Amino acid sequence: MAGEAFGQATDRLVVDVWSDVMCPFCYMGDTLLAQALEKFPHASGVDIRYHSFLLMPHLTDDDAPVTPTELLSAKHGLPREQAQAMNDQVTERARQIGLDYRLDQAQAVATRTAHQLSHFAAAHGKQHELVQQLFKAYFTDGLNVADHQVLADLAAEVGLDRGAALAALASGEFADAVEADIQQAHQYGIQGVPFFVFGGKYAVSGAQPVDAFLQALDTSWAETVGAPADAASARAGR
Amino acid sequence: MTSSNVIADPAPVVGSPAEKTTEAVDAAASPLPTSPFELLPTGEAFGVCDLDGVCS
């Protein structure tokens, strides 16, 4: 699915999401969007596609894991206490929507490989489930999401073939797909995540309250799937 | 809600008449292109993480 965002099908609404596994507001945004979909009457007609974005592109697979606090402190030259306070605020925001962030246990690592697994899951119809597992693994369970064995376990947990996942990661089958997503984000001027695009037209930047996502779903649905047939035909002929 | 690969032929975004957003990156201040999407007005966001890795 890489690089081919965006979509506007005639009978379904596509939501394209750029995010990173280590992005705390991406996990929140995904959760809030899911909560909005629970209230959206046409949720069964909505498809979500996840695209890769790297918040820490300088990290490589050879870098040893560090805590998010250490990473933030080192990258920006912040006192550790200040970085800790920033992460505490993020943890509190997550708690408010029912997420259990344990950033003191989290292992900040390069996420390119995890993104490859996301694309592998997409190819097998399990991307959303896998993305949720990746977020939980990083933010709650303190797992190393750069480790192939850990990633293969996560794949198996969502019903994917563990061996096939390992083989895909070892071969780098989806490495180009990850890069294509990153380049596309750059082309579209996306400088922060999460970034949501509804129906290939409307964008929402950042994790938003449920009502904001509901409004975006309503608006984009009305202009795409819910539009009169003649309008849909006109769009298709553009 | 389903996973991402169920749409066989998504239309290219260039076919959408999206307006340029005034809330996106200022093209004059950045080499990055302006977003082709229409940024929906929202209330107080939970937050966003930028390219510097700063989340606010």
CSV table of N, CA and C in Angstrom, one decimal, chain A residues 1 6-8 12 14 23-25 32 37 43 46-49 53 55 75-76 93 97 122-129 186-189 191-193 197 200-203 206-209 216 238, chain B residues 1-19 24-25 30-56:
chain,number,residue,atom,x,y,z
A,1,MET,N,0.8,-1.2,0.0
A,1,MET,CA,0.0,0.0,0.0
A,1,MET,C,0.8,1.2,0.0
A,6,PHE,N,-3.6,8.4,-2.1
A,6,PHE,CA,-4.8,8.3,-1.2
A,6,PHE,C,-5.9,7.7,-2.0
A,7,GLY,N,-6.9,7.5,-1.3
A,7,GLY,CA,-8.0,6.9,-2.0
A,7,GLY,C,-9.4,7.4,-1.8
A,8,GLN,N,-10.1,7.3,-2.7
A,8,GLN,CA,-11.5,7.8,-2.7
A,8,GLN,C,-12.3,6.8,-3.5
A,12,ARG,N,-16.7,3.3,-0.5
A,12,ARG,CA,-16.1,3.3,0.8
A,12,ARG,C,-15.3,4.5,1.1
A,14,VAL,N,-12.0,6.1,2.6
A,14,VAL,CA,-10.6,5.7,3.0
A,14,VAL,C,-10.0,6.8,3.8
A,23,CYS,N,5.5,7.3,18.4
A,23,CYS,CA,4.8,8.6,18.5
A,23,CYS,C,3.6,8.5,19.5
A,24,PRO,N,3.8,9.1,20.7
A,24,PRO,CA,2.7,9.0,21.7
A,24,PRO,C,1.3,9.5,21.3
A,25,PHE,N,1.3,10.6,20.5
A,25,PHE,CA,0.0,11.1,20.1
A,25,PHE,C,-0.6,10.3,18.9
A,32,LEU,N,-8.5,7.4,19.6
A,32,LEU,CA,-9.6,8.4,19.5
A,32,LEU,C,-10.4,8.2,18.2
A,37,LEU,N,-15.2,6.1,15.4
A,37,LEU,CA,-15.8,5.2,14.5
A,37,LEU,C,-16.9,4.3,15.2
A,43,ALA,N,-19.5,3.2,9.9
A,43,ALA,CA,-18.1,2.7,10.2
A,43,ALA,C,-17.8,1.5,9.4
A,46,VAL,N,-15.8,2.2,6.2
A,46,VAL,CA,-14.6,3.0,6.4
A,46,VAL,C,-13.4,2.1,6.4
A,47,ASP,N,-12.4,2.4,5.6
A,47,ASP,CA,-11.1,1.7,5.6
A,47,ASP,C,-10.0,2.6,6.1
A,48,ILE,N,-9.1,2.1,6.9
A,48,ILE,CA,-8.0,2.9,7.4
A,48,ILE,C,-6.7,2.3,6.9
A,49,ARG,N,-5.9,3.2,6.3
A,49,ARG,CA,-4.6,2.7,5.8
A,49,ARG,C,-3.5,3.5,6.6
A,53,PHE,N,6.1,6.9,8.9
A,53,PHE,CA,6.7,8.2,9.2
A,53,PHE,C,7.7,8.0,10.3
A,55,LEU,N,9.9,9.6,13.3
A,55,LEU,CA,10.2,10.8,14.1
A,55,LEU,C,11.6,10.9,14.5
A,75,LYS,N,18.7,14.4,22.6
A,75,LYS,CA,18.5,15.0,21.3
A,75,LYS,C,18.3,16.5,21.4
A,76,HIS,N,17.7,17.0,22.5
A,76,HIS,CA,17.4,18.4,22.6
A,76,HIS,C,18.2,19.1,23.7
A,93,ARG,N,-2.1,12.5,29.6
A,93,ARG,CA,-3.1,12.6,28.5
A,93,ARG,C,-3.6,11.2,28.0
A,97,ILE,N,-7.6,8.9,28.2
A,97,ILE,CA,-8.5,8.2,27.2
A,97,ILE,C,-8.3,6.7,27.3
A,122,ALA,N,-0.5,-5.2,6.2
A,122,ALA,CA,-1.4,-4.7,5.3
A,122,ALA,C,-1.6,-5.6,4.1
A,123,ALA,N,-0.5,-6.2,3.6
A,123,ALA,CA,-0.7,-7.1,2.5
A,123,ALA,C,-1.5,-8.3,2.8
A,124,HIS,N,-1.7,-8.6,4.1
A,124,HIS,CA,-2.5,-9.7,4.5
A,124,HIS,C,-3.8,-9.3,5.3
A,125,GLY,N,-4.2,-8.1,5.1
A,125,GLY,CA,-5.4,-7.6,5.6
A,125,GLY,C,-5.5,-7.5,7.1
A,126,LYS,N,-4.3,-7.3,7.8
A,126,LYS,CA,-4.3,-7.2,9.2
A,126,LYS,C,-3.6,-6.0,9.7
A,127,GLN,N,-3.5,-5.0,9.0
A,127,GLN,CA,-2.7,-3.8,9.3
A,127,GLN,C,-3.2,-3.1,10.6
A,128,HIS,N,-4.4,-2.8,10.7
A,128,HIS,CA,-4.9,-2.1,11.9
A,128,HIS,C,-4.6,-2.9,13.2
A,129,GLU,N,-4.9,-4.2,13.1
A,129,GLU,CA,-4.7,-5.0,14.3
A,129,GLU,C,-3.2,-5.0,14.7
A,186,HIS,N,6.7,13.7,2.8
A,186,HIS,CA,7.5,14.9,2.5
A,186,HIS,C,6.9,15.6,1.3
A,187,GLN,N,6.5,14.9,0.3
A,187,GLN,CA,5.9,15.6,-0.9
A,187,GLN,C,4.6,16.4,-0.5
A,188,TYR,N,3.9,15.9,0.5
A,188,TYR,CA,2.6,16.5,0.9
A,188,TYR,C,2.8,17.5,2.0
A,189,GLY,N,4.1,17.7,2.4
A,189,GLY,CA,4.3,18.7,3.4
A,189,GLY,C,3.9,18.3,4.8
A,191,GLN,N,4.6,17.4,8.3
A,191,GLN,CA,5.8,17.7,9.2
A,191,GLN,C,5.6,17.2,10.6
A,192,GLY,N,4.4,16.6,10.8
A,192,GLY,CA,4.1,16.1,12.1
A,192,GLY,C,3.1,15.0,12.1
A,193,VAL,N,3.1,14.2,13.1
A,193,VAL,CA,2.2,13.1,13.1
A,193,VAL,C,1.5,13.0,14.5
A,197,VAL,N,-5.8,11.8,6.6
A,197,VAL,CA,-6.5,12.4,5.4
A,197,VAL,C,-7.7,11.5,5.1
A,200,GLY,N,-9.0,11.4,0.8
A,200,GLY,CA,-8.1,12.0,-0.1
A,200,GLY,C,-8.2,13.5,-0.2
A,201,LYS,N,-9.0,14.1,0.7
A,201,LYS,CA,-9.2,15.6,0.6
A,201,LYS,C,-9.0,16.3,1.9
A,202,TYR,N,-9.7,15.9,2.9
A,202,TYR,CA,-9.7,16.6,4.2
A,202,TYR,C,-8.6,16.1,5.1
A,203,ALA,N,-7.9,17.0,5.7
A,203,ALA,CA,-6.9,16.5,6.6
A,203,ALA,C,-7.1,17.0,8.0
A,206,GLY,N,-2.8,15.9,14.0
A,206,GLY,CA,-2.7,15.7,15.5
A,206,GLY,C,-3.8,14.8,16.0
A,207,ALA,N,-3.6,14.3,17.2
A,207,ALA,CA,-4.6,13.6,17.8
A,207,ALA,C,-5.7,14.5,18.3
A,208,GLN,N,-6.9,14.2,17.9
A,208,GLN,CA,-8.1,15.1,18.1
A,208,GLN,C,-9.1,14.5,19.0
A,209,PRO,N,-9.9,15.3,19.7
A,209,PRO,CA,-11.0,14.7,20.4
A,209,PRO,C,-12.0,13.9,19.5
A,216,ALA,N,-15.0,15.1,11.0
A,216,ALA,CA,-14.3,14.8,9.8
A,216,ALA,C,-14.9,13.6,9.0
A,238,ARG,N,-13.2,13.2,-13.2
A,238,ARG,CA,-12.2,14.3,-13.2
A,238,ARG,C,-10.9,13.8,-13.7
B,1,MET,N,-14.7,-0.8,10.4
B,1,MET,CA,-13.4,-0.4,10.1
B,1,MET,C,-12.6,-1.6,9.7
B,2,THR,N,-11.8,-1.6,8.7
B,2,THR,CA,-11.0,-2.7,8.3
B,2,THR,C,-9.6,-2.2,8.0
B,3,SER,N,-8.8,-3.2,7.7
B,3,SER,CA,-7.4,-2.9,7.4
B,3,SER,C,-7.3,-2.3,6.0
B,4,SER,N,-6.1,-1.9,5.7
B,4,SER,CA,-5.9,-1.0,4.6
B,4,SER,C,-5.9,-1.5,3.2
B,5,ASN,N,-5.8,-2.8,3.1
B,5,ASN,CA,-5.5,-3.2,1.7
B,5,ASN,C,-6.8,-3.7,1.0
B,6,VAL,N,-7.9,-3.2,1.4
B,6,VAL,CA,-9.1,-3.7,0.8
B,6,VAL,C,-9.6,-2.9,-0.4
B,7,ILE,N,-9.0,-1.7,-0.5
B,7,ILE,CA,-9.4,-0.9,-1.6
B,7,ILE,C,-8.5,-1.2,-2.8
B,8,ALA,N,-9.1,-1.6,-3.9
B,8,ALA,CA,-8.3,-2.1,-5.0
B,8,ALA,C,-7.8,-0.9,-5.8
B,9,ASP,N,-8.6,0.1,-6.1
B,9,ASP,CA,-8.1,1.1,-7.0
B,9,ASP,C,-8.4,2.5,-6.4
B,10,PRO,N,-7.7,2.9,-5.4
B,10,PRO,CA,-7.9,4.2,-4.9
B,10,PRO,C,-7.6,5.3,-6.0
B,11,ALA,N,-8.4,6.3,-6.0
B,11,ALA,CA,-8.1,7.3,-7.0
B,11,ALA,C,-6.9,8.2,-6.5
B,12,PRO,N,-6.1,8.6,-7.4
B,12,PRO,CA,-5.0,9.4,-7.0
B,12,PRO,C,-5.5,10.7,-6.3
B,13,VAL,N,-4.7,11.2,-5.4
B,13,VAL,CA,-5.2,12.4,-4.7
B,13,VAL,C,-5.1,13.6,-5.5
B,14,VAL,N,-4.4,13.5,-6.6
B,14,VAL,CA,-4.3,14.7,-7.4
B,14,VAL,C,-5.6,15.0,-8.1
B,15,GLY,N,-6.5,14.0,-8.1
B,15,GLY,CA,-7.8,14.1,-8.6
B,15,GLY,C,-8.8,14.9,-7.7
B,16,SER,N,-8.4,15.1,-6.5
B,16,SER,CA,-9.2,15.8,-5.6
B,16,SER,C,-9.0,17.3,-5.6
B,17,PRO,N,-10.0,18.0,-5.6
B,17,PRO,CA,-9.9,19.5,-5.7
B,17,PRO,C,-9.6,20.1,-4.3
B,18,ALA,N,-8.7,19.6,-3.7
B,18,ALA,CA,-8.4,20.1,-2.3
B,18,ALA,C,-7.8,21.5,-2.4
B,19,GLU,N,-8.2,22.3,-1.4
B,19,GLU,CA,-7.7,23.6,-1.3
B,19,GLU,C,-6.4,23.6,-0.5
B,24,ALA,N,-1.2,24.9,7.2
B,24,ALA,CA,0.0,24.0,7.0
B,24,ALA,C,1.3,24.8,7.0
B,25,VAL,N,2.3,24.1,6.6
B,25,VAL,CA,3.6,24.8,6.6
B,25,VAL,C,3.6,26.0,5.7
B,30,SER,N,9.9,27.3,4.3
B,30,SER,CA,10.3,26.0,4.4
B,30,SER,C,10.4,25.4,2.9
B,31,PRO,N,11.3,24.6,2.7
B,31,PRO,CA,11.4,24.0,1.3
B,31,PRO,C,10.3,22.9,1.1
B,32,LEU,N,9.6,22.6,2.1
B,32,LEU,CA,8.6,21.6,2.0
B,32,LEU,C,7.4,22.2,1.3
B,33,PRO,N,6.7,21.4,0.4
B,33,PRO,CA,5.5,21.9,-0.3
B,33,PRO,C,4.4,22.1,0.7
B,34,THR,N,3.5,23.0,0.3
B,34,THR,CA,2.3,23.2,1.1
B,34,THR,C,1.3,22.0,0.9
B,35,SER,N,0.6,21.7,2.0
B,35,SER,CA,-0.3,20.6,2.0
B,35,SER,C,-1.3,20.7,0.9
B,36,PRO,N,-1.6,19.7,0.1
B,36,PRO,CA,-2.7,19.8,-0.9
B,36,PRO,C,-4.0,19.5,-0.3
B,37,PHE,N,-4.1,19.3,1.0
B,37,PHE,CA,-5.3,18.9,1.6
B,37,PHE,C,-6.0,20.1,2.3
B,38,GLU,N,-7.3,20.0,2.5
B,38,GLU,CA,-8.0,21.0,3.2
B,38,GLU,C,-8.0,20.7,4.6
B,39,LEU,N,-7.3,21.4,5.4
B,39,LEU,CA,-7.2,21.1,6.8
B,39,LEU,C,-8.5,21.5,7.5
B,40,LEU,N,-9.1,20.5,8.1
B,40,LEU,CA,-10.4,20.8,8.8
B,40,LEU,C,-10.1,21.5,10.1
B,41,PRO,N,-11.0,22.5,10.4
B,41,PRO,CA,-10.9,23.2,11.7
B,41,PRO,C,-11.2,22.2,12.8
B,42,THR,N,-10.4,22.2,13.8
B,42,THR,CA,-10.6,21.4,15.0
B,42,THR,C,-10.5,22.2,16.3
B,43,GLY,N,-10.9,21.6,17.3
B,43,GLY,CA,-10.7,22.3,18.6
B,43,GLY,C,-9.3,22.1,19.2
B,44,GLU,N,-9.3,21.9,20.5
B,44,GLU,CA,-8.0,21.7,21.1
B,44,GLU,C,-7.5,20.3,20.9
B,45,ALA,N,-6.4,20.2,20.2
B,45,ALA,CA,-5.9,18.9,19.9
B,45,ALA,C,-5.2,18.3,21.1
B,46,PHE,N,-5.2,17.0,21.1
B,46,PHE,CA,-4.4,16.3,22.2
B,46,PHE,C,-2.9,16.6,22.0
B,47,GLY,N,-2.5,16.5,20.7
B,47,GLY,CA,-1.1,16.8,20.5
B,47,GLY,C,-0.6,16.3,19.2
B,48,VAL,N,0.6,16.7,18.8
B,48,VAL,CA,1.2,16.2,17.6
B,48,VAL,C,2.7,16.1,17.8
B,49,CYS,N,3.3,15.2,17.1
B,49,CYS,CA,4.8,15.1,17.3
B,49,CYS,C,5.4,15.5,15.9
B,50,ASP,N,6.4,16.4,16.0
B,50,ASP,CA,7.0,17.0,14.8
B,50,ASP,C,8.2,16.2,14.4
B,51,LEU,N,8.8,16.7,13.3
B,51,LEU,CA,10.0,16.0,12.8
B,51,LEU,C,11.2,16.1,13.7
B,52,ASP,N,11.2,17.0,14.7
B,52,ASP,CA,12.3,17.1,15.6
B,52,ASP,C,12.1,16.1,16.8
B,53,GLY,N,11.0,15.4,16.7
B,53,GLY,CA,10.7,14.4,17.8
B,53,GLY,C,10.1,15.0,19.0
B,54,VAL,N,9.7,16.3,18.9
B,54,VAL,CA,9.1,17.0,20.0
B,54,VAL,C,7.6,16.8,19.9
B,55,CYS,N,7.0,16.4,21.0
B,55,CYS,CA,5.5,16.1,21.0
B,55,CYS,C,4.9,17.2,22.0
B,56,SER,N,3.9,17.9,21.4
B,56,SER,CA,3.3,18.9,22.3
B,56,SER,C,1.8,19.1,21.9
